[in-house]
PDB file of C-alpha atoms in Angstrom:
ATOM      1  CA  UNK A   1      96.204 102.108  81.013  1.00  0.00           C
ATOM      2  CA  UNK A   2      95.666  98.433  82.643  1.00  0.00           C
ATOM      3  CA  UNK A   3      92.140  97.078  81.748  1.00  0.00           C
ATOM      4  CA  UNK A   4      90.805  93.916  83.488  1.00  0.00           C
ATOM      5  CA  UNK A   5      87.400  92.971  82.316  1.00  0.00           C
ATOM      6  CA  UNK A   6      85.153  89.849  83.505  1.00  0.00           C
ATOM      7  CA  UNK A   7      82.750  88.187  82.041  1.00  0.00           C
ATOM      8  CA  UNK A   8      81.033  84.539  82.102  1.00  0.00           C
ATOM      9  CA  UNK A   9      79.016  84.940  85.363  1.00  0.00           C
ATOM     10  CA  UNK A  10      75.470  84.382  86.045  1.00  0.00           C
ATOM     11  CA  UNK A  11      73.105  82.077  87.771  1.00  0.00           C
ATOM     12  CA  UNK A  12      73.981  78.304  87.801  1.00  0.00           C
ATOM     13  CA  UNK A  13      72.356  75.121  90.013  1.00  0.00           C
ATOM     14  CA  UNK A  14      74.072  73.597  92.802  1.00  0.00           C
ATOM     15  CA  UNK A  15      76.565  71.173  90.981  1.00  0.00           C
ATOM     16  CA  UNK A  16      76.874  72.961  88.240  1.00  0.00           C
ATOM     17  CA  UNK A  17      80.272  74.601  86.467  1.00  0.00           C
ATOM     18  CA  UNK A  18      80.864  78.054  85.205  1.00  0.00           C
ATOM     19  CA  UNK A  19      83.887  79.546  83.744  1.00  0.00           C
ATOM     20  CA  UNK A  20      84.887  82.928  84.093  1.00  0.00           C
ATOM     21  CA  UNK A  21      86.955  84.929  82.063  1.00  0.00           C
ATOM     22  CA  UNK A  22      89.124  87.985  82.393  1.00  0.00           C
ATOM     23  CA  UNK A  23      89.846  90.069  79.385  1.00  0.00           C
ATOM     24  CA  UNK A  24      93.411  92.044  79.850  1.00  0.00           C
ATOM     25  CA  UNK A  25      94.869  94.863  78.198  1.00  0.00           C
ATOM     26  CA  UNK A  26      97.877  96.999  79.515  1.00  0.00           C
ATOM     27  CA  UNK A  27      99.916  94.443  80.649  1.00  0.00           C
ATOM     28  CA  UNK A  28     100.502  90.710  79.807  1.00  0.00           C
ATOM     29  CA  UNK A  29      98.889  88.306  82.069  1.00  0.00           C
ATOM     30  CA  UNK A  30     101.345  85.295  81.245  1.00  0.00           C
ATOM     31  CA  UNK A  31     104.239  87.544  82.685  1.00  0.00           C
ATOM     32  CA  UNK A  32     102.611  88.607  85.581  1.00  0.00           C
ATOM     33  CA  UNK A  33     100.855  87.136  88.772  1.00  0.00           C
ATOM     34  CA  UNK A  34      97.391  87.251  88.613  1.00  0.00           C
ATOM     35  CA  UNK A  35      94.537  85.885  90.562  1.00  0.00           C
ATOM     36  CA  UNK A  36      91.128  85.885  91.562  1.00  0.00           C
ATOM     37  CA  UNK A  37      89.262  87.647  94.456  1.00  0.00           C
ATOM     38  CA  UNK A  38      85.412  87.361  95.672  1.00  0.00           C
ATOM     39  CA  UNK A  39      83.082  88.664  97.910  1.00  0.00           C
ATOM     40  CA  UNK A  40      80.049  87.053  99.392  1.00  0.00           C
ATOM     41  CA  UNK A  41      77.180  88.640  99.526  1.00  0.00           C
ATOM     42  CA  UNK A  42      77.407  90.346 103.766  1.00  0.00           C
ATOM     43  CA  UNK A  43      80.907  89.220 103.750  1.00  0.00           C
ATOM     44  CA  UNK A  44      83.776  90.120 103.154  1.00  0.00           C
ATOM     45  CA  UNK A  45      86.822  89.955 100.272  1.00  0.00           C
ATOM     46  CA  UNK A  46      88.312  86.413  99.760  1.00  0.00           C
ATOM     47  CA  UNK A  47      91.513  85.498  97.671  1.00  0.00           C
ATOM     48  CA  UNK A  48      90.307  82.582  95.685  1.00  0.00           C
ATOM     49  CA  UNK A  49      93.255  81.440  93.366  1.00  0.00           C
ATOM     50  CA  UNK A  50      96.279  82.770  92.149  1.00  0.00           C
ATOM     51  CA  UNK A  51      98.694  81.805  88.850  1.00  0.00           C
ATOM     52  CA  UNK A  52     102.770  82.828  88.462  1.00  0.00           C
ATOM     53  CA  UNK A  53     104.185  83.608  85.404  1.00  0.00           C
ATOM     54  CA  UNK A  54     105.762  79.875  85.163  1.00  0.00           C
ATOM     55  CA  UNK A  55     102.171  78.319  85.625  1.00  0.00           C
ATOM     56  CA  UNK A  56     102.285  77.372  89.134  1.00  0.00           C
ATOM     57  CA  UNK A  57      99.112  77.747  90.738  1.00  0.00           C
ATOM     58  CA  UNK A  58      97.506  78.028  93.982  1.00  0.00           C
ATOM     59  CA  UNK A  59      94.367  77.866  95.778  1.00  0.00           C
ATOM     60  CA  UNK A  60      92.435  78.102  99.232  1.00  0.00           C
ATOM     61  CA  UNK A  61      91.526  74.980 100.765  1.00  0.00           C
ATOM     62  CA  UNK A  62      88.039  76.404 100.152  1.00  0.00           C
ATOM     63  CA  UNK A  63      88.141  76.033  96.539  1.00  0.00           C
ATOM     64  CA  UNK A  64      90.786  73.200  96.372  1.00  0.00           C
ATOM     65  CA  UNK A  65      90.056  70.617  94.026  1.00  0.00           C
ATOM     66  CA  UNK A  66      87.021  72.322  92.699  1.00  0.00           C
ATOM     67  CA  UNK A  67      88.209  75.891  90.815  1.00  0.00           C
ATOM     68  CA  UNK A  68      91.139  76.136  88.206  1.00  0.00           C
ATOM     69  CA  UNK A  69      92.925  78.994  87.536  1.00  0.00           C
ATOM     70  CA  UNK A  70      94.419  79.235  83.856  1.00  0.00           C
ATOM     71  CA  UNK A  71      95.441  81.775  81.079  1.00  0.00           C
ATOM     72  CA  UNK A  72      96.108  81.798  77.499  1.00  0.00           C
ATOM     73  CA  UNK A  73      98.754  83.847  76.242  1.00  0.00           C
ATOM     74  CA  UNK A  74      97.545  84.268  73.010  1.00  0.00           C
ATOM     75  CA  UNK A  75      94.346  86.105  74.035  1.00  0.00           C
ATOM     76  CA  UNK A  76      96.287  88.016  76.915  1.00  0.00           C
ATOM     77  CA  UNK A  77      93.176  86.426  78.829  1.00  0.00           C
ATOM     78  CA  UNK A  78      92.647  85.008  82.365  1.00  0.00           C
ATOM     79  CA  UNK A  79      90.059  82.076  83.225  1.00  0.00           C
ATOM     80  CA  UNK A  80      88.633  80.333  86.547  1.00  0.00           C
ATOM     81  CA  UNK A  81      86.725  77.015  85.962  1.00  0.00           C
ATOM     82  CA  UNK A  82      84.523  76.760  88.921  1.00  0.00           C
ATOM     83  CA  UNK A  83      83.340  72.694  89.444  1.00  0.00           C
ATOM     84  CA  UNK A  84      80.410  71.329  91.408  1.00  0.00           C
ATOM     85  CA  UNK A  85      79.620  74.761  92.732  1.00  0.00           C
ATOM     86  CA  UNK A  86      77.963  75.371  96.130  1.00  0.00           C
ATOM     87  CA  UNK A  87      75.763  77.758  96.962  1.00  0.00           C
ATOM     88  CA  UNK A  88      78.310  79.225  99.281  1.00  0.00           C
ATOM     89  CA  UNK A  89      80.470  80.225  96.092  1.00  0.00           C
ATOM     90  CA  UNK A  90      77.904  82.596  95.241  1.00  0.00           C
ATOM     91  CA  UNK A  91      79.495  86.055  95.023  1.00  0.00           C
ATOM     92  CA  UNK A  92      81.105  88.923  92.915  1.00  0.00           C
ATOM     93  CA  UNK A  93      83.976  87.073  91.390  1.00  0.00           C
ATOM     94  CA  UNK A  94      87.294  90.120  90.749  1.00  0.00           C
ATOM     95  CA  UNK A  95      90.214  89.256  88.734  1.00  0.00           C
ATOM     96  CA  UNK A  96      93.552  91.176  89.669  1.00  0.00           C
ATOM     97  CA  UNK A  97      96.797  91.836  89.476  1.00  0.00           C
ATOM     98  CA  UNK A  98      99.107  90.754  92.209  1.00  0.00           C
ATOM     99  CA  UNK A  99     102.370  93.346  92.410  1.00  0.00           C
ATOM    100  CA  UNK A 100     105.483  91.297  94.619  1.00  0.00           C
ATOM    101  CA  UNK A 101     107.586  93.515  97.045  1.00  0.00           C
ATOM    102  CA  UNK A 102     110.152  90.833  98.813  1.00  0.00           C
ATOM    103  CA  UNK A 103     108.621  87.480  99.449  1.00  0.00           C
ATOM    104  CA  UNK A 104     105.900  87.081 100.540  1.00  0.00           C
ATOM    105  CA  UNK A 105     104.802  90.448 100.651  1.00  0.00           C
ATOM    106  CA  UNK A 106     102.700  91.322  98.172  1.00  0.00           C
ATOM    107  CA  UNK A 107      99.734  93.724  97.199  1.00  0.00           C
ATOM    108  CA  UNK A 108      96.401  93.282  94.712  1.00  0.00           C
ATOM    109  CA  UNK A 109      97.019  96.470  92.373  1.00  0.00           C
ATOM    110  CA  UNK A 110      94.709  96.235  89.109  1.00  0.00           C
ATOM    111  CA  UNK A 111      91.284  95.085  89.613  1.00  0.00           C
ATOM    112  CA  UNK A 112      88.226  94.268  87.349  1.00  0.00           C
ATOM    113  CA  UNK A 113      84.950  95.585  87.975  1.00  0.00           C
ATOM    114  CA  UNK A 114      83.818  91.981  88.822  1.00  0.00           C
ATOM    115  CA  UNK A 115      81.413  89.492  87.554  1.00  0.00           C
ATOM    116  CA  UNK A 116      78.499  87.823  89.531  1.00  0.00           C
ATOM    117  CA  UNK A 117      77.881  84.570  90.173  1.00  0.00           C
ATOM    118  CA  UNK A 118      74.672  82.806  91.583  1.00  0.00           C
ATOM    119  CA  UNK A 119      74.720  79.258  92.736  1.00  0.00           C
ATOM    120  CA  UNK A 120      71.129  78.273  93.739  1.00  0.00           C
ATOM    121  CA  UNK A 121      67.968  76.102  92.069  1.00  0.00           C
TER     122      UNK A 121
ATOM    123  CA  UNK B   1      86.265  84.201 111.156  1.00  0.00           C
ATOM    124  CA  UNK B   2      89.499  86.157 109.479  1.00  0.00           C
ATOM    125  CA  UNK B   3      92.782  85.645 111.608  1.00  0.00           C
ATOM    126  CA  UNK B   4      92.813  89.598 111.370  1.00  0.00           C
ATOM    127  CA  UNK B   5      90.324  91.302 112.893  1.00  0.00           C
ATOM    128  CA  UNK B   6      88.754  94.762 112.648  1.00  0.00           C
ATOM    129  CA  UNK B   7      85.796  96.295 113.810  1.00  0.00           C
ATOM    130  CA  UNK B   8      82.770  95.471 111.984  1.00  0.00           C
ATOM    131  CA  UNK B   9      81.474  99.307 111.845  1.00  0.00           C
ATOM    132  CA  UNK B  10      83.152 102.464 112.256  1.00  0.00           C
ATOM    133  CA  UNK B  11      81.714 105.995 111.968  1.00  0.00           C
ATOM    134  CA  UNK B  12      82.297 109.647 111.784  1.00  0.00           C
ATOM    135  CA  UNK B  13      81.218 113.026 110.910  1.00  0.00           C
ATOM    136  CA  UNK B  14      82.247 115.138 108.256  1.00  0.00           C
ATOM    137  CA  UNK B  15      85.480 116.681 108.768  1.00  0.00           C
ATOM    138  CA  UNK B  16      86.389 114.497 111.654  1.00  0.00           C
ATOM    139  CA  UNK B  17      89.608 111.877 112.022  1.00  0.00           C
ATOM    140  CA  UNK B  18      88.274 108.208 112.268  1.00  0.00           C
ATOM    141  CA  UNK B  19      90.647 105.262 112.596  1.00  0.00           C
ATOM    142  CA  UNK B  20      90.180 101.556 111.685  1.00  0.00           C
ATOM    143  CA  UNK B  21      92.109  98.821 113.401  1.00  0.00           C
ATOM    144  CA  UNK B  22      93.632  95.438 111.992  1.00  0.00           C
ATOM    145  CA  UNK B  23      95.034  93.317 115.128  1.00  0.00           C
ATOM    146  CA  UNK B  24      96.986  90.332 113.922  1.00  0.00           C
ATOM    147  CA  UNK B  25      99.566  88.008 115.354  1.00  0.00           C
ATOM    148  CA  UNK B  26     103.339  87.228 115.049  1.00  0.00           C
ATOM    149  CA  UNK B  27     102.638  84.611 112.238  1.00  0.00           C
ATOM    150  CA  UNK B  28     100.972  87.234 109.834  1.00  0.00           C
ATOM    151  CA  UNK B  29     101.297  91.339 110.482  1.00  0.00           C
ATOM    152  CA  UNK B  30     104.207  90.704 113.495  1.00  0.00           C
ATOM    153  CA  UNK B  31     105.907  89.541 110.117  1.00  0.00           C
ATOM    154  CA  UNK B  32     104.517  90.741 107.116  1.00  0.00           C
ATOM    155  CA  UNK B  33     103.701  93.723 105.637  1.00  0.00           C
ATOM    156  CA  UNK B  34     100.407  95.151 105.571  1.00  0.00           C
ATOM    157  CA  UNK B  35      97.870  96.407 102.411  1.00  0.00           C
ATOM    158  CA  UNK B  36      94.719  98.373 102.857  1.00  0.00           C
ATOM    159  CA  UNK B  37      91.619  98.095 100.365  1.00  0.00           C
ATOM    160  CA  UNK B  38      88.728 100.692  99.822  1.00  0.00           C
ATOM    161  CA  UNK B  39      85.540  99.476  98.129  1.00  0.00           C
ATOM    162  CA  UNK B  40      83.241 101.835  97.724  1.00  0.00           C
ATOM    163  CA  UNK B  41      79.316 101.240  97.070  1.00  0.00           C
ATOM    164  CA  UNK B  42      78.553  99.023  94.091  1.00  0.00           C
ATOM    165  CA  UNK B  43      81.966  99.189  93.038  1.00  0.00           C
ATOM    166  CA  UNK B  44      85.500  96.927  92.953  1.00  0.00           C
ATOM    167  CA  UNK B  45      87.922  97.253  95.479  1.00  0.00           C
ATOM    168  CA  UNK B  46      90.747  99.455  95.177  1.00  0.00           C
ATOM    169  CA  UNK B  47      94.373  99.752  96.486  1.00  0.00           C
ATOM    170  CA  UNK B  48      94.681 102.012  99.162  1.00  0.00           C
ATOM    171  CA  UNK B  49      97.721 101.473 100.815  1.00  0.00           C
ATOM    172  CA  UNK B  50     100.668  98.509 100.431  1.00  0.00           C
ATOM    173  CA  UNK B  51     103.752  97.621 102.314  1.00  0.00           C
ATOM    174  CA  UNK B  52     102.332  99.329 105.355  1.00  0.00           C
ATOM    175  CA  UNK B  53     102.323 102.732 104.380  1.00  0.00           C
ATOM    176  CA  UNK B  54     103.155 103.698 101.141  1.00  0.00           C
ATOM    177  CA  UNK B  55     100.125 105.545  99.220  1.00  0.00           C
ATOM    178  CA  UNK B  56      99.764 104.586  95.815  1.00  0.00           C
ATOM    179  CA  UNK B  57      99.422 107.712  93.233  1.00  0.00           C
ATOM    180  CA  UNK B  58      95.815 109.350  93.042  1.00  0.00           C
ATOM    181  CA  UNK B  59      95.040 108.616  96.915  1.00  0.00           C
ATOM    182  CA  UNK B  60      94.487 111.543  99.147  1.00  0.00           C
ATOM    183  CA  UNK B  61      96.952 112.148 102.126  1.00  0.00           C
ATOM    184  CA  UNK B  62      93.702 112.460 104.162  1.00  0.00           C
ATOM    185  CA  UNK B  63      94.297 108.681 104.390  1.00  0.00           C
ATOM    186  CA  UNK B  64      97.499 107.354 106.491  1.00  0.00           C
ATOM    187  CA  UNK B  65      98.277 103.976 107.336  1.00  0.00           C
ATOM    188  CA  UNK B  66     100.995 102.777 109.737  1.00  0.00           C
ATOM    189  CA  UNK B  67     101.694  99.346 111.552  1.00  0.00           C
ATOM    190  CA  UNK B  68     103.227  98.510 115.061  1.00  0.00           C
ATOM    191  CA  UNK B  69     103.870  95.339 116.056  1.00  0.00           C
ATOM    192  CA  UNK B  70     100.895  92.838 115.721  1.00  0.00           C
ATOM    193  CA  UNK B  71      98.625  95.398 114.764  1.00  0.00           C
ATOM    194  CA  UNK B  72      98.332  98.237 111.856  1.00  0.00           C
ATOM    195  CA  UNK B  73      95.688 100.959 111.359  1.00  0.00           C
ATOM    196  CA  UNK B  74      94.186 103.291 108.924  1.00  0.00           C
ATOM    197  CA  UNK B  75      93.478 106.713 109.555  1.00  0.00           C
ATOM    198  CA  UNK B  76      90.848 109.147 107.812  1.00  0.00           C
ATOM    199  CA  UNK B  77      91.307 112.963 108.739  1.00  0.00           C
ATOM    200  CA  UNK B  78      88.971 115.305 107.433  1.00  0.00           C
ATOM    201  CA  UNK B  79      86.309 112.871 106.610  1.00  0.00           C
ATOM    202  CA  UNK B  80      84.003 113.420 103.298  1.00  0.00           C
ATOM    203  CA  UNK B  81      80.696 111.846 102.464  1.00  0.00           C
ATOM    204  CA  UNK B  82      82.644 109.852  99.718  1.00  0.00           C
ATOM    205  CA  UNK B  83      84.823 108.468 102.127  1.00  0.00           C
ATOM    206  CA  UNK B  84      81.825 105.837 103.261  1.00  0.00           C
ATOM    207  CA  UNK B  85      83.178 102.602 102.395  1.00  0.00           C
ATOM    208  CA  UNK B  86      84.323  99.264 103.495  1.00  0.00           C
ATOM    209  CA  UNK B  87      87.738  98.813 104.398  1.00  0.00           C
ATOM    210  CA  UNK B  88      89.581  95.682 103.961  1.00  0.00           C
ATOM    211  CA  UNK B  89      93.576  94.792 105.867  1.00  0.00           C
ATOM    212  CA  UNK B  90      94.973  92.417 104.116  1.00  0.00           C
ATOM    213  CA  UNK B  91      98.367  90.305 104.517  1.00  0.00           C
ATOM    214  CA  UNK B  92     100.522  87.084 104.047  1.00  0.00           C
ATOM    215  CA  UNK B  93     100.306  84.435 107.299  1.00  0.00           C
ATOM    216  CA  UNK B  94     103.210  82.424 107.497  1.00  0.00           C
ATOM    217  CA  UNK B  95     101.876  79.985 109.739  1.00  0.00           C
ATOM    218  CA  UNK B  96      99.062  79.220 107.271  1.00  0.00           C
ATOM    219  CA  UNK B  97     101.270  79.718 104.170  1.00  0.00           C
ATOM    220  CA  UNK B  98      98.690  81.754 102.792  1.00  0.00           C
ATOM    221  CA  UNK B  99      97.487  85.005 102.200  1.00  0.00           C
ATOM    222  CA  UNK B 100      94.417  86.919 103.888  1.00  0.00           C
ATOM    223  CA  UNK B 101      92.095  89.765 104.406  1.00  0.00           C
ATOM    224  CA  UNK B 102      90.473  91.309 107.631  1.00  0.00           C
ATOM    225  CA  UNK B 103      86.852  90.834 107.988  1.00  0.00           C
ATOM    226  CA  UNK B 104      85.872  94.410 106.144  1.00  0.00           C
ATOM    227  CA  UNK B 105      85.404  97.770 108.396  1.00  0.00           C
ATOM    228  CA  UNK B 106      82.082  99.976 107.170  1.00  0.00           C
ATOM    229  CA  UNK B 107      82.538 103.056 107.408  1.00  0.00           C
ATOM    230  CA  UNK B 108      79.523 105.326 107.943  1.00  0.00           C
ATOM    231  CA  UNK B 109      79.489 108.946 107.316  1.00  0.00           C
ATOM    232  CA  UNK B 110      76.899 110.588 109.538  1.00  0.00           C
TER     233      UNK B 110
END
């Protein structure tokens, strides 16, 4: 059975960095595409990073330059290091599993039960 | 504002058939295949449909999905109380080299 589990969320200033963490078991995250998803409190989902099995990773414009996605193999555990958080990054933060059909199509199977974050002072 | 666009709210009584759009373009659905999400109250999303219309294991054939063109839709026959959800399209764009959801459908079970 595939188990994603979150952790690391909470309440943080404006500013501030967080990192989240995503606890795997059932399949190994450094062979398989994973990401993160959120949702916004009233809106809706929002695909916020993604990493390949050779380490490439990819982001929104949104989050560009401010979130990292990374893994370590070891721990068969997933991490997003959110930087000078806004308070517009508040929201439930998922971590999934992305399953590949033929380029580019492509679904989110597995997902955690999320983790909250709140970015205000 | 999502480049795919559904209806904010839907509703329905029990028992009835209620369908939720997702109109696209050529760059992202005219192209691409479509996934559906369910996420239920308080709860993570889930996989409800992927590559247009293939139903993952454990979902009830209540729930059909199909896509034509620039636009694909879900459809709910005999609608349950536990069917009230939000309902999330989702696909690749090509034009913006990225992928995307709709804006979220509620569904409301009267």
């Amino acid at each position: 059975e595939v188990q994603l589990v979150e952790s690391g969320g909470g309440l943080i200033q404006p500013g501030g960095s967080l990192r989240l963490s995503c606890a795997v078991s059932g399949l190994t995250v450094s062979s398989n595409y994973m990401t993160w998803v959120r949702r916004a409190p009233g809106k809706g989902l929002e695909w916020v990073s993604v990493i390949y099995p050779n380490g490439a990773t990819h982001y929104p414009d949104s989050v560009k330059g401010r979130f990292t996605i990374s893994r370590d193999a070891s721990k068969n555990t997933l991490y997003l290091q959110m930087n000078s958080l806004r308070a517009d990054d508040t929201a439930v933060y998922y971590c999934t599993r992305l399953a590949l059909l033929t380029p580019p199509n492509e679904y989110f199977d597995f997902w955690g039960q999320g983790t909250l974050v709140t970015v205000s002072s | 504002q999502s480049v795919l666009t559904q209806p904010p709210s839907a509703s329905g009584t029990p028992g009835q058939r209620v369908t939720i759009s997702c109109s696209g373009s050529s760059s992202n659905i005219g192209r691409n295949s479509v996934n559906w999400y369910q996420q239920l109250p308080g709860t993570a999303p889930k996989l409800l449909f992927y590559n247009n219309d293939q139903r993952p294991s454990g979902v009830p054939d209540r729930f059909s999905a199909s896509k034509s063109g620039t636009s694909a839709s879900l459809a709910i026959s005999g609608l349950q109380s536990e069917d009230e959800a939000d309902y999330y399209c989702a696909t690749w764009d090509d034009n913006l080299g990225t992928r995307m959801f709709g804006g979220g459908t509620k569904l409301t079970v009267l």
